[in-house]
Each structure stands twice: as C-alpha cells, then as structure tokens.
Tab-separated table of C-alpha atoms in Angstrom:
chain	number	residue	atom	x	y	z
A	290	ASP	CA	35.383	-7.104	2.958
A	291	THR	CA	34.765	-4.185	0.313
A	292	GLU	CA	37.471	-3.569	-2.222
A	293	VAL	CA	36.773	0.016	-2.279
A	294	THR	CA	37.906	1.754	0.898
A	295	GLN	CA	36.733	5.308	2.086
A	296	THR	CA	38.205	6.982	5.023
A	297	PRO	CA	37.389	8.377	7.407
A	298	LYS	CA	34.111	6.810	7.866
A	299	HIS	CA	32.698	9.728	9.998
A	300	LEU	CA	33.666	13.473	9.616
A	301	VAL	CA	32.377	16.417	11.560
A	302	MET	CA	33.716	19.801	10.430
A	303	GLY	CA	32.880	23.506	10.845
A	304	MET	CA	32.141	25.650	8.001
A	305	THR	CA	35.513	27.220	8.025
A	306	ASN	CA	37.471	23.852	8.104
A	307	LYS	CA	39.266	22.301	5.360
A	308	LYS	CA	39.285	18.360	5.030
A	309	SER	CA	39.355	15.629	2.614
A	310	LEU	CA	37.818	12.357	2.257
A	311	LYS	CA	39.901	9.607	0.757
A	312	CYS	CA	38.780	6.677	-1.627
A	313	GLU	CA	41.013	3.630	-2.657
A	314	GLN	CA	40.026	0.853	-4.888
A	315	HIS	CA	42.241	-2.536	-5.652
A	316	MET	CA	39.798	-3.840	-8.456
A	317	GLY	CA	41.817	-2.478	-11.385
A	318	HIS	CA	38.942	-0.414	-12.309
A	319	ARG	CA	39.557	2.905	-14.512
A	320	ALA	CA	36.524	4.871	-13.681
A	321	MET	CA	35.978	6.200	-10.062
A	322	TYR	CA	33.100	8.332	-8.835
A	323	TRP	CA	31.767	10.337	-6.084
A	324	TYR	CA	28.230	10.467	-5.073
A	325	LYS	CA	26.263	12.335	-2.469
A	326	GLN	CA	23.520	10.962	-0.653
A	327	LYS	CA	20.776	12.257	1.684
A	328	ALA	CA	18.774	10.369	3.992
A	329	LYS	CA	15.769	8.310	2.136
A	330	LYS	CA	17.233	9.794	-1.341
A	331	PRO	CA	19.063	7.978	-4.139
A	332	PRO	CA	22.569	8.653	-4.659
A	333	GLU	CA	23.352	11.754	-6.772
A	334	LEU	CA	26.538	11.900	-9.141
A	335	MET	CA	29.029	14.590	-8.297
A	336	PHE	CA	32.293	13.622	-10.134
A	337	VAL	CA	33.493	10.910	-12.419
A	338	TYR	CA	37.087	10.221	-13.390
A	339	SER	CA	38.069	7.905	-16.169
A	340	TYR	CA	41.611	7.171	-16.679
A	341	GLU	CA	42.610	9.682	-14.016
A	342	LYS	CA	40.810	12.417	-16.011
A	343	LEU	CA	37.730	14.321	-14.886
A	344	SER	CA	35.074	13.367	-17.318
A	345	ILE	CA	32.149	14.497	-15.452
A	346	ASN	CA	31.415	17.584	-13.117
A	347	GLU	CA	27.527	17.543	-12.081
A	348	SER	CA	27.890	21.450	-11.672
A	349	VAL	CA	29.119	20.657	-8.211
A	350	PRO	CA	29.943	23.811	-6.187
A	351	SER	CA	33.671	24.751	-5.963
A	352	ARG	CA	33.610	24.103	-2.322
A	353	PHE	CA	34.123	20.436	-3.092
A	354	SER	CA	37.260	19.617	-5.137
A	355	PRO	CA	38.045	16.267	-6.478
A	356	GLU	CA	41.718	14.733	-7.111
A	357	CYS	CA	42.504	11.558	-8.709
A	358	PRO	CA	46.249	11.137	-7.898
A	359	ASN	CA	46.368	7.800	-9.702
A	360	SER	CA	44.182	5.030	-10.910
A	361	SER	CA	43.545	3.419	-7.568
A	362	LEU	CA	43.030	6.725	-5.297
A	363	LEU	CA	40.286	9.309	-5.354
A	364	ASN	CA	40.219	12.315	-3.027
A	365	LEU	CA	37.377	14.943	-2.297
A	366	HIS	CA	38.681	18.129	-1.106
A	367	LEU	CA	36.185	20.014	1.346
A	368	HIS	CA	36.461	23.935	2.148
A	369	ALA	CA	33.967	26.206	3.461
A	370	LEU	CA	30.919	23.690	3.684
A	371	GLN	CA	27.338	24.462	4.557
A	372	PRO	CA	25.399	22.535	7.013
A	373	GLU	CA	23.190	21.478	3.912
A	374	ASP	CA	26.368	19.665	2.592
A	375	SER	CA	26.167	17.155	5.432
A	376	ALA	CA	25.347	13.910	3.792
A	377	LEU	CA	26.836	10.305	3.114
A	378	TYR	CA	29.635	10.629	0.592
A	379	LEU	CA	30.020	7.466	-1.670
A	380	CYS	CA	32.918	6.726	-3.691
A	381	ALA	CA	32.331	3.930	-6.426
A	382	SER	CA	34.519	2.340	-8.909
A	383	SER	CA	33.717	0.621	-12.293
A	384	GLN	CA	35.452	-0.933	-15.284
A	385	VAL	CA	35.359	0.992	-18.342
A	386	HIS	CA	34.002	-0.659	-21.635
A	387	GLU	CA	36.423	-1.159	-24.572
A	388	THR	CA	34.206	1.766	-26.473
A	389	GLY	CA	35.019	4.199	-23.640
A	390	GLY	CA	32.015	4.216	-21.517
A	391	PHE	CA	31.318	1.942	-18.479
A	392	THR	CA	29.763	-1.331	-18.145
A	393	GLY	CA	27.386	-0.013	-15.574
A	394	GLU	CA	28.272	-1.707	-12.480
A	395	LEU	CA	29.243	0.419	-9.609
A	396	PHE	CA	31.040	-0.847	-6.604
A	397	PHE	CA	30.539	1.228	-3.565
A	398	GLY	CA	32.686	1.886	-0.748
A	399	GLU	CA	31.236	2.130	2.669
A	400	GLY	CA	30.978	5.673	2.690
A	401	SER	CA	31.845	8.698	4.706
A	402	ARG	CA	29.177	10.429	6.800
A	403	LEU	CA	29.877	14.348	6.798
A	404	THR	CA	28.296	16.552	9.313
A	405	VAL	CA	28.708	20.317	8.778
A	406	LEU	CA	28.420	22.172	11.875
B	21	GLN	CA	14.260	14.449	-18.143
B	22	LYS	CA	15.365	10.834	-17.691
B	23	GLU	CA	13.864	9.106	-14.967
B	24	VAL	CA	13.495	5.753	-13.296
B	25	GLU	CA	10.515	5.584	-11.198
B	26	GLN	CA	9.803	3.057	-8.312
B	27	ASN	CA	6.937	2.608	-5.683
B	28	SER	CA	8.862	4.068	-2.612
B	29	GLY	CA	6.968	1.436	-0.615
B	30	PRO	CA	7.183	0.168	2.217
B	31	LEU	CA	6.603	-3.119	0.589
B	32	SER	CA	5.791	-5.580	3.503
B	33	VAL	CA	5.670	-9.378	2.876
B	34	PRO	CA	5.810	-12.584	5.211
B	35	GLU	CA	9.060	-14.518	5.697
B	36	GLY	CA	9.234	-17.027	2.976
B	37	ALA	CA	6.862	-15.247	0.419
B	38	ILE	CA	8.044	-13.820	-2.920
B	39	ALA	CA	8.692	-10.011	-2.906
B	40	SER	CA	7.868	-8.265	-6.215
B	41	LEU	CA	9.834	-4.877	-6.744
B	42	ASN	CA	8.941	-2.954	-9.839
B	43	CYS	CA	10.204	0.018	-11.779
B	44	THR	CA	9.594	1.657	-15.114
B	45	TYR	CA	11.996	4.007	-16.915
B	46	SER	CA	11.409	6.798	-19.255
B	47	ASP	CA	14.738	6.723	-21.420
B	48	ARG	CA	14.342	4.275	-24.552
B	49	GLY	CA	18.045	4.563	-24.859
B	50	SER	CA	18.750	3.013	-21.682
B	51	GLN	CA	20.885	-0.243	-22.341
B	52	SER	CA	21.270	-1.864	-18.889
B	53	PHE	CA	19.548	-2.062	-15.719
B	54	PHE	CA	20.749	-2.737	-12.152
B	55	TRP	CA	19.192	-3.599	-8.819
B	56	TYR	CA	21.156	-2.063	-5.753
B	57	ARG	CA	20.312	-3.084	-2.107
B	58	GLN	CA	20.847	-0.767	0.455
B	59	TYR	CA	20.895	-1.568	4.212
B	60	SER	CA	20.028	1.307	6.566
B	61	GLY	CA	23.229	3.318	7.131
B	62	LYS	CA	25.137	1.400	4.662
B	63	SER	CA	26.156	1.960	1.219
B	64	PRO	CA	24.652	0.333	-2.042
B	65	GLU	CA	25.674	-3.154	-3.023
B	66	LEU	CA	25.004	-4.487	-6.669
B	67	ILE	CA	22.849	-7.560	-6.493
B	68	MET	CA	21.585	-8.010	-10.143
B	69	PHE	CA	22.129	-6.590	-13.411
B	70	ILE	CA	20.325	-7.296	-16.610
B	71	TYR	CA	20.853	-6.320	-20.348
B	72	SER	CA	18.575	-8.109	-22.491
B	73	ASN	CA	14.803	-8.811	-22.621
B	74	GLY	CA	13.464	-11.522	-20.493
B	75	ASP	CA	14.549	-13.215	-17.295
B	76	LYS	CA	17.651	-13.621	-15.643
B	77	GLU	CA	17.966	-15.675	-12.234
B	78	ASP	CA	20.625	-15.637	-9.375
B	79	GLY	CA	19.732	-17.652	-6.457
B	80	ARG	CA	16.745	-16.471	-4.829
B	81	PHE	CA	16.904	-13.418	-7.036
B	82	THR	CA	15.279	-13.149	-10.638
B	83	ALA	CA	15.431	-9.878	-12.673
B	84	GLN	CA	12.981	-9.417	-15.487
B	85	LEU	CA	13.097	-6.687	-18.236
B	86	ASN	CA	10.565	-5.755	-20.646
B	87	LYS	CA	12.011	-3.016	-23.116
B	88	ALA	CA	8.985	-2.553	-24.971
B	89	SER	CA	6.956	-1.661	-21.760
B	90	GLN	CA	10.125	0.081	-20.419
B	91	TYR	CA	9.586	-2.091	-17.443
B	92	VAL	CA	12.155	-3.610	-14.762
B	93	SER	CA	10.990	-6.171	-12.015
B	94	LEU	CA	13.235	-7.788	-9.175
B	95	LEU	CA	11.469	-10.964	-7.823
B	96	ILE	CA	12.904	-12.380	-4.313
B	97	ARG	CA	12.206	-16.012	-3.648
B	98	ASP	CA	11.823	-17.269	-0.182
B	99	SER	CA	12.149	-13.758	1.444
B	100	GLN	CA	14.063	-13.645	4.643
B	101	PRO	CA	14.149	-10.902	7.450
B	102	SER	CA	17.774	-10.262	6.276
B	103	ASP	CA	16.403	-9.019	2.997
B	104	SER	CA	14.612	-6.389	4.582
B	105	ALA	CA	16.574	-3.211	2.945
B	106	THR	CA	15.937	-0.345	0.313
B	107	TYR	CA	16.287	-1.587	-3.276
B	108	LEU	CA	17.568	0.936	-5.650
B	109	CYS	CA	16.383	0.206	-9.467
B	110	ALA	CA	18.972	1.850	-11.878
B	111	GLY	CA	19.469	2.516	-15.468
B	112	GLY	CA	22.448	3.096	-17.682
B	113	THR	CA	22.907	4.220	-21.330
B	114	GLY	CA	26.669	3.250	-21.539
B	115	GLY	CA	27.933	6.511	-20.713
B	116	PHE	CA	29.125	7.250	-17.108
B	117	LYS	CA	25.799	8.423	-15.626
B	118	THR	CA	23.638	5.699	-13.713
B	119	ILE	CA	19.920	7.018	-13.089
B	120	PHE	CA	18.727	5.769	-9.852
B	121	GLY	CA	15.199	5.406	-8.832
B	122	ALA	CA	14.141	6.795	-5.620
B	123	GLY	CA	14.116	3.253	-4.061
B	124	THR	CA	11.459	0.929	-2.570
B	125	ARG	CA	11.717	0.143	1.005
B	126	LEU	CA	11.118	-3.859	1.662
B	127	PHE	CA	10.340	-5.351	5.139
B	128	VAL	CA	10.280	-9.034	5.365
B	129	LYS	CA	8.188	-9.835	8.452
B	130	ALA	CA	9.303	-13.045	10.748
C-alpha cells in the first residue's frame, strides 16, 4: 500500500470549472511536491513545499494554485485550465536533510489523471 | 542546462537474461542518483539509489556509478516479464530538484 495517497484518481473537468487535487502522506516527510507527467515523458516538477512553505515554483501558470495546509497535506487548486493541461499529476514526498536540502528519494502517490475538455 | 540522458529503447531481453540500463549526466555537481521503475499508467517507484562510486546491490538489482565518466547504470539479473516497465534515471544535487532522464522502456520476453 502506498503511503502517499492522492484523490481523485481520475478527474474530468471543463475549462471553466474549479477543482482541486488532494494529497496526503503519512511518512513524516517534511517536503512535498507536485509533478506533472505527460505520456511517454518524464515527470516535470511544478511546486515544492518544505516545512509547509513554498520553496520552488517552476514558473507554473497561475491557473494552478498549490496549498499546503499542514505537513501531511498538499492540495493543487485548478481553475480555467486548458486542454493541454491534461496529464497525470503526481504528488510526492521526501525527507529533508539536516542541512535543509532533501535526501533525493521521492515517494510518489498513484497520481491523479486529469482530462480537461 | 543540466541533463540526464538515457536511451529511450525499447530494450528487449529474454526472460532470465541480464538487462543493462544506462544513463549519463551532464552536471558534475550531481551527488546522488536514483532509478525509478514506472509501469504503464502507474506512478514512478524508487527501486535503487546510489551516492558513491562503485556498485550497489539489492537483490536482483545492481546500480553502478562512475563519477569520473558521469555514468550510471542499472543491471537487472534474471529478468522477469514483471520487470517490463519504463526505468527512469534521475540525479540530484542536494537541493529539491531532481533531474529525470526520459526513461528507457524495457521488455522482458517470456
């Protein structure tokens, strides 16, 4: 069983809808990530939270809005998406090294497959 | 531009053979390297990591790192059809960014 849980597993939305993807981890990790993955491509980093603070935003369009309510939860709010945003959205978590970076080992959830019509 | 390069494959091996997956990286500052396995339609799963030059073995898997040549490999011994997946090589510099290669598709023929 995965210790990083994502909901929903599948989401279909129109371009005017507002929806959210949710992620929860029970591994005690202090860093959480959103990745986007298109078919036959590697995961692309979107956002990183470390100790509930946004550490990295990879120039993601504002129609994607992340939120980290606490150390176990990570949300991705979606609004006015485009069909090209259809992809597998992966949440991941990792330990944070004592020097502040991360140990490198990412633990992924099963992903939320998003289709934008 | 920091890059991790892999042959996209597909790499096809018969059941029971050794599968050899390779990757090279451009950033000499990379300190740690990872192999993720991704089945079709599923999320990546970490199967091996290596930080030091040399070999690291875990069951049927051996990761090899040569920092001088900027080369990382994964050997899968006694390959099984269940090993058929895409294998992502990834490098980290200690920050929060992981650089993924494009992945190598492996097919193990029964």
